[in-house]
Coordinates of C-alpha atoms and ligand atoms in Angstrom, one line a residue:
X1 CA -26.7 123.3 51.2
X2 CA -30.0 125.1 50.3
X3 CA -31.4 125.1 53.5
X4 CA -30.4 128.6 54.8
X5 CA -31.4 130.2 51.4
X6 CA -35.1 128.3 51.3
X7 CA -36.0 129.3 54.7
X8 CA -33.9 133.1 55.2
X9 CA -36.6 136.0 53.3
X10 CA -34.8 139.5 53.3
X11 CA -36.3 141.8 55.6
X12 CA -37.1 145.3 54.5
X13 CA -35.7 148.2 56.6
X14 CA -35.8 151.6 55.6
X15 CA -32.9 152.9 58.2
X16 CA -30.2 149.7 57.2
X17 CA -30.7 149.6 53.8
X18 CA -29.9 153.9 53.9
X19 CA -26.7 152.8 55.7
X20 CA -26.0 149.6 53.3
X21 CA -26.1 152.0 50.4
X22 CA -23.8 154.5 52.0
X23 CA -21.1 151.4 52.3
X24 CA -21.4 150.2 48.8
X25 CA -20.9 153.8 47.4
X26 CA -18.5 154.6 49.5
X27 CA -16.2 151.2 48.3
X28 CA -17.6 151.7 44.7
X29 CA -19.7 148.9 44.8
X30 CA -20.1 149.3 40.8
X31 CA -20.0 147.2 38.0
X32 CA -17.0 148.8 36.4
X33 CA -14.3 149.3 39.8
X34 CA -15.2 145.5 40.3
X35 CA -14.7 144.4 36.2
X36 CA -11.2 146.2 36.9
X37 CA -10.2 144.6 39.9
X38 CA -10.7 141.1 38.5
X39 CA -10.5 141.7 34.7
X40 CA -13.1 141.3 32.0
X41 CA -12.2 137.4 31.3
X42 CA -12.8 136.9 35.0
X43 CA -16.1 139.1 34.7
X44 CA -17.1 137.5 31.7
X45 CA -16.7 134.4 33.0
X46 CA -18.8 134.1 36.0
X47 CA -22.0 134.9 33.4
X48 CA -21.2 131.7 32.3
X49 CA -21.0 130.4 35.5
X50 CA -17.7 130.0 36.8
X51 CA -16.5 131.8 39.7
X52 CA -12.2 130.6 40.3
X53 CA -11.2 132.9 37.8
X54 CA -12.5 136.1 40.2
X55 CA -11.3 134.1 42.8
X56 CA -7.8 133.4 41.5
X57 CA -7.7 137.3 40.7
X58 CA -8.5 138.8 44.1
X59 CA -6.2 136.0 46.0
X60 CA -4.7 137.3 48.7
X61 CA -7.0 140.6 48.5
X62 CA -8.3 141.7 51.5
X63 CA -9.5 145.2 50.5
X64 CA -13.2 146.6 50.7
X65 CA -13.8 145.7 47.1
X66 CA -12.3 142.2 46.9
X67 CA -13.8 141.1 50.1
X68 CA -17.5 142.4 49.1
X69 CA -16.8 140.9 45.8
X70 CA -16.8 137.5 46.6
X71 CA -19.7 138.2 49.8
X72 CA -21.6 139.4 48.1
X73 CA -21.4 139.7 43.8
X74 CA -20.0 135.8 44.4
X75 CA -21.9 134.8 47.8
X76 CA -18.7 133.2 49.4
X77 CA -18.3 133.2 53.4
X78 CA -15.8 136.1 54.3
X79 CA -13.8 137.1 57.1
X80 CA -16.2 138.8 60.0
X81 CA -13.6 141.2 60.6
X82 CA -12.9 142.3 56.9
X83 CA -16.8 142.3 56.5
X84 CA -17.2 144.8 59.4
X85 CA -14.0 146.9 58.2
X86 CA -16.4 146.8 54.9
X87 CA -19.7 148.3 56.0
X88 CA -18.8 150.1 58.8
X89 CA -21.9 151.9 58.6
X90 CA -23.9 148.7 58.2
X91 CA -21.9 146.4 60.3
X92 CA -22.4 143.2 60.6
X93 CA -25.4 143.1 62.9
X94 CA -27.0 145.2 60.2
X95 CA -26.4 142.7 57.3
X96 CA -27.7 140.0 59.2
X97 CA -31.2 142.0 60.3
X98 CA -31.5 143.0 56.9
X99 CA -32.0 138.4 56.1
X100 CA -28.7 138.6 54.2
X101 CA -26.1 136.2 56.3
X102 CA -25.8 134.6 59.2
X103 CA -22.8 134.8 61.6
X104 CA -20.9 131.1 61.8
X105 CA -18.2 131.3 64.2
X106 CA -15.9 134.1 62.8
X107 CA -17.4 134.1 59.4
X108 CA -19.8 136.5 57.5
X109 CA -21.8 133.7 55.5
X110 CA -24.3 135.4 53.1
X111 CA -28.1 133.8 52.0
X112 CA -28.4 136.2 49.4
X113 CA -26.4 138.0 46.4
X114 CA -26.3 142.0 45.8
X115 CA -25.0 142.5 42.4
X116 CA -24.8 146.1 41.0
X117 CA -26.5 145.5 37.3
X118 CA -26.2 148.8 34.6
X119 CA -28.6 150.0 32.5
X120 CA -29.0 152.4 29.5
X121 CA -32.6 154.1 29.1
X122 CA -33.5 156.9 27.3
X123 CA -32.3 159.2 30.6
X124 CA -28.6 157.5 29.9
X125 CA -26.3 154.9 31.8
X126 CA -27.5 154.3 35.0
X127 CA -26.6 151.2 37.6
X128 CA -29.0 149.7 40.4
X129 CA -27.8 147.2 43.5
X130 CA -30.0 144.1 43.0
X131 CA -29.9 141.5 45.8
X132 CA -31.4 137.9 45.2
X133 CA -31.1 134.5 46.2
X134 CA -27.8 132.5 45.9
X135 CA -27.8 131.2 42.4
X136 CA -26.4 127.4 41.7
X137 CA -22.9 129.0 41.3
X138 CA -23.4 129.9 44.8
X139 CA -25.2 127.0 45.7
X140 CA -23.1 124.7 43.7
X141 CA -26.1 122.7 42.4
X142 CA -29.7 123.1 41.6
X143 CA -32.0 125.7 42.4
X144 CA -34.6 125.4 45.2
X145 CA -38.3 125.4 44.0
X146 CA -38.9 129.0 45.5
X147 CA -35.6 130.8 44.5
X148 CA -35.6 134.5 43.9
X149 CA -33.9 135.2 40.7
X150 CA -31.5 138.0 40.1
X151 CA -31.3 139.7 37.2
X152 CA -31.0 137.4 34.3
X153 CA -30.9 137.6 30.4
X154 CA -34.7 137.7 30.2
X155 CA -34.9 140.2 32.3
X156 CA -32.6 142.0 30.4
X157 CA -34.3 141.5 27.4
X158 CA -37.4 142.9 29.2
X159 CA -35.6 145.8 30.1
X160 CA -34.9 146.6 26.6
X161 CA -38.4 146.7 25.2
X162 CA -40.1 148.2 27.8
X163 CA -41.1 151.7 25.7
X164 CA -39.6 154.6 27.3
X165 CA -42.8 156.7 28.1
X166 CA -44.1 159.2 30.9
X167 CA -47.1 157.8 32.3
X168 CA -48.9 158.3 35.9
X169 CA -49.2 154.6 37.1
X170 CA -47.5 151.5 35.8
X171 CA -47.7 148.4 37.1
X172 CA -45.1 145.2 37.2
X173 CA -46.6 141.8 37.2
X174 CA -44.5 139.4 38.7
X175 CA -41.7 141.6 40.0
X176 CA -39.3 139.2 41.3
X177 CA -36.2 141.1 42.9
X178 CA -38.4 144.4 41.4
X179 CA -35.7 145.0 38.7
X180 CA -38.7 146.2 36.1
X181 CA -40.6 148.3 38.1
X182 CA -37.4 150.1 39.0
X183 CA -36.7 150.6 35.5
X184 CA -40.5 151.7 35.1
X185 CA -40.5 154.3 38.0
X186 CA -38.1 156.3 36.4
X187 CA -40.9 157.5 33.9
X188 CA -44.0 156.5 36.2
X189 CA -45.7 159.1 39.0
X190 CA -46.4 155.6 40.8
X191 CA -45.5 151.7 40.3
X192 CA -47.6 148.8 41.5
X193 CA -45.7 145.6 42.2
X194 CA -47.0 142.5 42.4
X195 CA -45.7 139.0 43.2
X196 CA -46.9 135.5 44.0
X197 CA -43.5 135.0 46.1
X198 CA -43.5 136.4 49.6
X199 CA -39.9 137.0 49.7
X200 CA -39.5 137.9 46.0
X201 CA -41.5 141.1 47.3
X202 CA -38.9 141.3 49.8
X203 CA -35.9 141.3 48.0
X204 CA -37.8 143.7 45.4
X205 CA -38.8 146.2 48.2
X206 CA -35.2 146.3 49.8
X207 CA -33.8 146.8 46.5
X208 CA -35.9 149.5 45.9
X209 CA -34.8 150.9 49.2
X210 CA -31.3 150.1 48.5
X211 CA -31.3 152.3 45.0
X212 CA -33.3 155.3 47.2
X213 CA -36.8 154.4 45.0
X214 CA -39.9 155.4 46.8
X215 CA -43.0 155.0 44.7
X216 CA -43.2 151.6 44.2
X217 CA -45.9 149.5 46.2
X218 CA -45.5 146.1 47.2
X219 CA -48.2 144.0 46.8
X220 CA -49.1 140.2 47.2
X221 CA -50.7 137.8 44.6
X222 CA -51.5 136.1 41.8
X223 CA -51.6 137.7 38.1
X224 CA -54.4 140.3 38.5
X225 CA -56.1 139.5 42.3
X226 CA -53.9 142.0 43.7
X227 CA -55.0 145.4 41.5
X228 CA -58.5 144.1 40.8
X229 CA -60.7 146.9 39.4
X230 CA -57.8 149.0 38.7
X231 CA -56.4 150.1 35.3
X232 CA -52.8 151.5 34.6
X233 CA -51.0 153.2 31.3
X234 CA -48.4 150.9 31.3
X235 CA -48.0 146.8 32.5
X236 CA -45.1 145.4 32.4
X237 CA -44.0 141.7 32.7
X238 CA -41.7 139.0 32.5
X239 CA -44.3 136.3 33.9
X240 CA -43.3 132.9 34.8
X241 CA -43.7 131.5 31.0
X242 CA -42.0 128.3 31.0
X243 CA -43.8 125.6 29.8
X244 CA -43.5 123.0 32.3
X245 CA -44.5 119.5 32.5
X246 CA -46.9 118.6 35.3
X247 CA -45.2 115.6 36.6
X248 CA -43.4 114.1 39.4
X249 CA -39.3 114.6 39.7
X250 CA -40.3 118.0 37.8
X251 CA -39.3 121.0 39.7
X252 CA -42.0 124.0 39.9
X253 CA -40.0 126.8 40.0
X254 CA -41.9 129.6 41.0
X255 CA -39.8 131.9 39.3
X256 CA -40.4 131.1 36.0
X257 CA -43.5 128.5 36.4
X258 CA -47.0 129.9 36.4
X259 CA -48.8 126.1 37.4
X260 CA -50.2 126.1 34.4
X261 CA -50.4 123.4 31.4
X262 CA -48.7 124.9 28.3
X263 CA -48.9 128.4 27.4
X264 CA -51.8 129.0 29.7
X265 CA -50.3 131.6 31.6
X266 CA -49.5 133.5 29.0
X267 CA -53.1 133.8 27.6
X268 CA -54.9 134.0 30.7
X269 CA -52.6 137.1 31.0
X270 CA -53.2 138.1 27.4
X271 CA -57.0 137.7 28.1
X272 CA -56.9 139.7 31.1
X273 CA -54.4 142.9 30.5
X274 CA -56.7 144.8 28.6
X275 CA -59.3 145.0 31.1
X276 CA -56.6 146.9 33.4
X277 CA -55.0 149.8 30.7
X278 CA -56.0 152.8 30.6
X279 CA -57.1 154.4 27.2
X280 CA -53.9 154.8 25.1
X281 CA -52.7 152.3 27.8
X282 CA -49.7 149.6 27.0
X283 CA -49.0 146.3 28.3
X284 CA -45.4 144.9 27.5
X285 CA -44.8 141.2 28.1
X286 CA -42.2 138.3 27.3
X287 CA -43.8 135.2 26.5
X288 CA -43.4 131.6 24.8
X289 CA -46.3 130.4 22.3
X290 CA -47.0 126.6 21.2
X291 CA -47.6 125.7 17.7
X292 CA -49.6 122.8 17.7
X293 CA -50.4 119.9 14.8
X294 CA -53.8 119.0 13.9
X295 CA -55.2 116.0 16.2
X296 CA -58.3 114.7 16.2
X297 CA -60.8 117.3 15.7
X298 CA -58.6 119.8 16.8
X299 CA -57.0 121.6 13.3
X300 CA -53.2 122.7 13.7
X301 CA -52.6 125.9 14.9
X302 CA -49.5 128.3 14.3
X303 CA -48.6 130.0 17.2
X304 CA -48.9 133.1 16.6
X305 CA -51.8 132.5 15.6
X306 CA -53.0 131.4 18.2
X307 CA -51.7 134.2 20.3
X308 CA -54.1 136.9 18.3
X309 CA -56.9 134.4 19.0
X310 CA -56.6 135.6 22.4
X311 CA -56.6 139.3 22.2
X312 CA -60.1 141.2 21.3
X313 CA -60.0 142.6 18.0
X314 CA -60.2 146.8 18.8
X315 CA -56.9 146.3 20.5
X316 CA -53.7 146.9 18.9
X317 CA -51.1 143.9 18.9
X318 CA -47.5 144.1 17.7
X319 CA -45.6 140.8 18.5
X320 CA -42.1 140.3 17.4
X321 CA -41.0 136.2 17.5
X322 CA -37.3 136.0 18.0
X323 CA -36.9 132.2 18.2
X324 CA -38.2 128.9 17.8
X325 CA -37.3 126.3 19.2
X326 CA -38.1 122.4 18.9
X327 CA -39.4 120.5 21.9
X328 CA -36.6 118.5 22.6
X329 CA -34.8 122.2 22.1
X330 CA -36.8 123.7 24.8
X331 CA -37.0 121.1 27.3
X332 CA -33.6 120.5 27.2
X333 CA -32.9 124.9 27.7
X334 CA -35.1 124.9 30.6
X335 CA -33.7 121.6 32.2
X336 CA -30.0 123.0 32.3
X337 CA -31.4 126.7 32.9
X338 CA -32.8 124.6 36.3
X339 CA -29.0 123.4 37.0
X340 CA -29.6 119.5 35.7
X341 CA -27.3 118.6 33.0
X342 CA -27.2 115.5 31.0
X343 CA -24.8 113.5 33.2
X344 CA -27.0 114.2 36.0
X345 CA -29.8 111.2 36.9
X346 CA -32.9 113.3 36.9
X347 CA -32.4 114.7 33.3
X348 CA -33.6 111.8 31.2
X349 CA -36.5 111.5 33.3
X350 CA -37.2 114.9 33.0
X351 CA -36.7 115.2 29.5
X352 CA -39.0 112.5 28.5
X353 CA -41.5 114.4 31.0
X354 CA -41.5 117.5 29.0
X355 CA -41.2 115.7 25.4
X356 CA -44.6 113.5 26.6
X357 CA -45.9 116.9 27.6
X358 CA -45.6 118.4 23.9
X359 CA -46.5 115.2 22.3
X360 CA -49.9 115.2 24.6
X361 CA -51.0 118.7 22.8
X362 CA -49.3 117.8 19.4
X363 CA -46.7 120.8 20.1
X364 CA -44.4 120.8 17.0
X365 CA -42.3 124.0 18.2
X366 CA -42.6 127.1 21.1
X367 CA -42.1 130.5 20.1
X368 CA -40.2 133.2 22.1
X369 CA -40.6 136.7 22.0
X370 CA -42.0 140.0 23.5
X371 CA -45.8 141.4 23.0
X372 CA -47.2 144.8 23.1
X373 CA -50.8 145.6 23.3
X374 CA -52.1 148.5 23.3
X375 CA -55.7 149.9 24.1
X376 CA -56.2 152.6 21.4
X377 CA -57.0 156.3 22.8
X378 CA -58.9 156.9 19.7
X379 CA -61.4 154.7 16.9
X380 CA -59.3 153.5 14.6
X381 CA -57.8 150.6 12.5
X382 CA -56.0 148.2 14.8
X383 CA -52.7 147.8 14.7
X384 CA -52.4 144.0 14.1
X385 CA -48.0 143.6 13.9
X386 CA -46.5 139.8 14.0
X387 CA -43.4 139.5 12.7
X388 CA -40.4 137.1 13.5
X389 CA -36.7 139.0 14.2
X390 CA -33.8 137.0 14.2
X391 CA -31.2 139.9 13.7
X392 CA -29.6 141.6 16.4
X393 CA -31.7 144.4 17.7
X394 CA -31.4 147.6 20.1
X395 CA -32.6 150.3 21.5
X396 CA -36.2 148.5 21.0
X397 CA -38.3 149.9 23.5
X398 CA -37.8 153.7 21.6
X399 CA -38.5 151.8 18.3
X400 CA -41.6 150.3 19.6
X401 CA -43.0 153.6 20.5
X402 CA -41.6 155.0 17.2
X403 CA -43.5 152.4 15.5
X404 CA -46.5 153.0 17.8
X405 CA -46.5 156.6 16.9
X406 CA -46.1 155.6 13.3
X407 CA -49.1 154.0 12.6
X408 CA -50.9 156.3 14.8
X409 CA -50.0 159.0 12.1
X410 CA -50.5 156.7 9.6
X411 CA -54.3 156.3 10.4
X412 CA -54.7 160.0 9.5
X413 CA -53.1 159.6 6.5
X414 CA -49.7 160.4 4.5
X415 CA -47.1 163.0 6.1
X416 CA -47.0 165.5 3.9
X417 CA -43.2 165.5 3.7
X418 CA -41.0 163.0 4.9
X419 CA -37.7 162.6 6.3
X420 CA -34.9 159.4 5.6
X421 CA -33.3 158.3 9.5
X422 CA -30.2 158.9 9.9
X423 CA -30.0 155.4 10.5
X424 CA -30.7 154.4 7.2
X425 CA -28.2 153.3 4.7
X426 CA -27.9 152.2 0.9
X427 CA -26.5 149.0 -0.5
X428 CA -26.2 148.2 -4.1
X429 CA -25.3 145.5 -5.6
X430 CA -24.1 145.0 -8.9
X431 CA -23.1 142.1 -11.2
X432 CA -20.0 142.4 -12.5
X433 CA -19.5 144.5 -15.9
X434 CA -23.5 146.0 -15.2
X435 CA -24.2 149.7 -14.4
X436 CA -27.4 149.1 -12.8
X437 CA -27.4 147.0 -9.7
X438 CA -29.5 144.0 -9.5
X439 CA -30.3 144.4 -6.1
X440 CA -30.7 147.8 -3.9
X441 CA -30.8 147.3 -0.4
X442 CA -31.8 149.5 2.6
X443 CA -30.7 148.7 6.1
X444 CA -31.4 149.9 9.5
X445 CA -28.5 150.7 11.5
X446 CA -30.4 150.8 15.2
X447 CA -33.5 149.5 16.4
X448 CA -34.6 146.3 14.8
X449 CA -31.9 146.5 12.3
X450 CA -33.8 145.8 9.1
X451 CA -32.7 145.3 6.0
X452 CA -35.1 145.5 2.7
X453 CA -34.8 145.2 -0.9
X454 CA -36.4 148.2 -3.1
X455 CA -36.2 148.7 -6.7
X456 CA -34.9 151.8 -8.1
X457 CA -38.3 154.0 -8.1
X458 CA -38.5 153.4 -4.0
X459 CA -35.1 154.2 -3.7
X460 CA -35.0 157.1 -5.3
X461 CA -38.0 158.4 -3.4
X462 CA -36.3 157.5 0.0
X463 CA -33.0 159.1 -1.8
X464 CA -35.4 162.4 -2.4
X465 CA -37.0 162.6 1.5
X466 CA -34.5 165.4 2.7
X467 CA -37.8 166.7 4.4
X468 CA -38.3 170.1 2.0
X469 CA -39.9 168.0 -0.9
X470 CA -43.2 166.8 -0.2
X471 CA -44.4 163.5 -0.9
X472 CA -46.5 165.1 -3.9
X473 CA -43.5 167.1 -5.6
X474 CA -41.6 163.8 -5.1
X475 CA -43.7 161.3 -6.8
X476 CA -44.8 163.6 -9.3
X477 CA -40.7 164.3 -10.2
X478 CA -40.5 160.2 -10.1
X479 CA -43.3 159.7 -12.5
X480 CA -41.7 161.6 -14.8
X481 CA -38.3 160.3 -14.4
X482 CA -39.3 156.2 -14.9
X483 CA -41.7 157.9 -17.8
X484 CA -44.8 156.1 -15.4
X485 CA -48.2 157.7 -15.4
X486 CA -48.6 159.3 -12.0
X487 CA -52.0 157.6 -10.5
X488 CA -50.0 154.0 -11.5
X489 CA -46.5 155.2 -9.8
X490 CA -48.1 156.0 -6.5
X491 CA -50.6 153.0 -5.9
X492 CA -47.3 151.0 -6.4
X493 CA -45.2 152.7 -4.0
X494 CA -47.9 154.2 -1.7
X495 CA -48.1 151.0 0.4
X496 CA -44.6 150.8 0.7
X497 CA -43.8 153.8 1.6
X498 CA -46.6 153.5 4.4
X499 CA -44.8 150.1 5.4
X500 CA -41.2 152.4 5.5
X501 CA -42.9 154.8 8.0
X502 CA -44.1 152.1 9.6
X503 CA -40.8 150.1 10.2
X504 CA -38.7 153.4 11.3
X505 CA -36.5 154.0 7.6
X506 CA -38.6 157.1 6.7
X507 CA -40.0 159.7 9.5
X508 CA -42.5 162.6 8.8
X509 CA -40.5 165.8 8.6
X510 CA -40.7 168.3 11.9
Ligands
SAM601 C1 -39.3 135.3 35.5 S1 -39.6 136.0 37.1 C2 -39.4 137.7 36.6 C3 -38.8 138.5 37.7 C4 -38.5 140.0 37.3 N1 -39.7 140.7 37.0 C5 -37.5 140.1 36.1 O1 -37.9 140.6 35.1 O2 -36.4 139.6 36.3 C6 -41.3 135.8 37.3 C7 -41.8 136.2 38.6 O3 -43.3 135.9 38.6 C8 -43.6 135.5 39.9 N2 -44.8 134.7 39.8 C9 -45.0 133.3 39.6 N3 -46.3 133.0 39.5 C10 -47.0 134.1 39.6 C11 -48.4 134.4 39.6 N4 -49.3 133.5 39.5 N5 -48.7 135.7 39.8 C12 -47.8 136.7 39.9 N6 -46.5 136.5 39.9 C13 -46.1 135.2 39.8 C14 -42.4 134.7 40.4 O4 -42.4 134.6 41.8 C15 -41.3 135.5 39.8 O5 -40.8 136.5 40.8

């Protein structure tokens, strides 16, 4: 059943793919025409993997959009005739020299998927046509070893915390289907893409010629080999992370498997990146982190930890840990994310691969999260952030670079005046029959949505930040208020205030 997708590679073509896109706009290929015709339960369902609920919806459909649907969003055999009546620019011929179906008697049978995926940046809603391998839904079973991945939720997260900055050339490590360094060229002069998979570089090159993108390059290789001696203002990367057992009956997949024993891949790319940024240069990774137990002579390590082991110390680091999970929690995600489930015969096995893997290197838990280092433009003190979010967060990329720009400001001292975001709200809580709450909260309605107890002095100084008081005049009004000598007011509050600018509740005033 895998055979056709294992062997078929997508094949590039400037002129076809200008046509291809011409068919999907003209049947409004989109995400929202299609949610419509099939409903959101149907929608919603297929991201959790089940496809008869879009197929009971379109039954008996044979429009442009139902029969494209389930070609190519659900990458079902169709009707050659409906297919051609469907990309009439295309045809049929076309779709099948572009590596994306075969012909079988009078049936269209795709290889690949072509999803349209939406997007918010800081330019506004926008939607690309992203074509990748079957998936198991597809398939109907496990993934083959050298599967091209569409876009999933890590990318997605990815996509998120990339910062929204200009910058002349960007690169994207591990591009896959070459969703990131679309995202990326929106705001770079130029994009590198590199990828260890032939034919991941050639769905991510006809993608890019699908969506009309013409400054990416394509280019072949492992990690760094491939821009060697060249540096960039922003990297950008969801490498292949997992932490996978090396044994046999363990798939390799080369989507998310660097070859590497643990967390390896992540710190040989850790140890690498800054050697390629430019000054003021950012690289933006997802990555999983072991925390290891003391063995032997080896002491216990914290993840995290370990993590700013591997970064050299004039570099600035902001890491933000949103879960943890136990082995058998991990292995047990990345066995089903493979398509093996518990009743299948090759999960134990596997399991007890990856739980003898952990127990070899005393791994009590793996951390997930994203990592930002920067290489400073200027001396300064490094920024050295590592901080674990479980809360819902968004818009994190602009939040990154607001915090970014924070402690930049920071470094040169105190804003003179200061300004509360409008995100920011006040809680109070009170016990009952009191006047003065117990507990005074402030919360964070976008970004990392924090939420931090005060007492009454800090809150009244973020109450007074309307940005026409100055820090000073503030303070000085406070000191006088709690009945506090001045110098003792401000080295209490000082640091917190700097730690409010720094997390995005206070801004200097423009
Ligand atoms: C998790 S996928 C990410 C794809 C895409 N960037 C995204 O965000 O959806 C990781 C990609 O890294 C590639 N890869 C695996 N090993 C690599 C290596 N040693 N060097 C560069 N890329 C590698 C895989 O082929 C795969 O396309």
């Amino acid at each position: 059943m895998t055979a056709v997708s294992d062997t078929l590679t997508p094949a590039p073509d400037v002129v076809l793919s200008t046509a291809f896109a011409a068919d999907l706009d003209a049947a409004d290929f989109r995400s929202e025409p299609l949610r419509r015709l099939w409903g959101d339960e149907a929608d919603d369902a297929l991201a959790r993997g089940m496809r008869e609920p879009i197929l009971r919806a379109v039954a008996g459909d044979e429009g442009t959009l139902a029969t494209l649907g389930r070609l190519l969003v659900l990458g079902m055999p169709q009707p050659r005739e409906a297919v051609a009546a469907a990309i009439p620019r295309l045809g049929v011929d076309g779709l099948v020299a572009l590596g994306l179906a075969h012909v079988e008697d009078d049936r269209v049978v795709p290889t690949s998927l072509l999803r349209p995926q939406s997007f918010v940046d800081a330019d506004g809603i926008g939607e690309w046509w992203i074509a990748s391998d079957l998936d198991e839904v597809a398939l109907d079973g496990p993934l083959p070893a050298e599967h091209v991945l569409g876009v999933g939720g890590a990318s997605r997260t990815l996509a998120e915390v990339i910062m929204p900055i200009e910058v002349d050339r960007a690169l994207d490590l591990g591009t896959g289907c070459g969703i990131q360094a679309l995202l990326v060229a929106r705001h770079a002069g130029a994009v590198v893409a590199t990828d260890v998979s032939r034919r991941a570089l050639a769905y991510a090159e006809l993608n890019a010629q699908l969506n009309g993108v013409t400054t990416i390059e394509f280019r072949l290789g492992s990690m760094f080999d491939p821009v060697a001696g060249e540096a960039f203002d922003l990297i950008v990367s969801n490498p292949p992370f997992v932490i996978t057992p090396r044994a046999e009956g363990v798939p390799a997949y080369e989507y998310r498997d660097g070859g590497l024993v643990g967390d390896a891949l992540v710190e040989q790319f850790i140890r690498t990146a800054p050697a390629h940024l430019t000054p003021g240069g950012v690289a933006q990774l997802l990555g999983n982190w072991e925390s290891r137990a003391g063995r032997k002579e080896l002491t216990g390590r914290a993840g995290l930890d370990r993590l700013t082991s591997w970064v050299p110390a004039d570099l600035d680091l902001w890491v933000v840990q949103r879960e943890e999970l136990s082995p058998l929690g991990y292995a047990e995600l990345w066995i089903r994310d493979g398509g093996t489930t518990p009743r299948d015969p090759a999960f134990t096995p596997m399991l007890n691969a990856w739980l003898d893997d952990f127990a070899e290197r005393g791994v009590t838990a793996v951390g997930f999260g994203y990592i930002l280092l920067r290489r400073p433009a200027t001396d300064g003190v490094p920024l050295r952030r590592l901080e674990r979010v479980g809360q819902s967060v968004s818009n994190v990329g602009s939040a990154l670079r607001a915090g970014l720009a924070a402690h930049d400001l920071l470094v040169s001292g105190m804003p003179s005046t200061l300004v509360t975001a409008p995100d920011v709200t006040e809680a109070r809580h009170l016990l009952p029959g009191d006047d003065d709450p117990s507990i005074i909260e402030l919360r964070q309605g976008g970004g990392f949505g924090r939420t931090i107890s005060v007492d009454p002095a800090l809150a009244a100084f973020v109450g007074a930040c309307d940005g026409e008081l100055t820090v000073g005049q503030i303070a000085a009004a406070l000191a006088q208020l709690f009945d506090v000598p001045l110098p003792d007011l401000w080295a209490d509050i000082e640091p917190r205030i700097r730690q409010l600018v720094l997390d995005g509740f206070l801004a200097p005033a423009t």
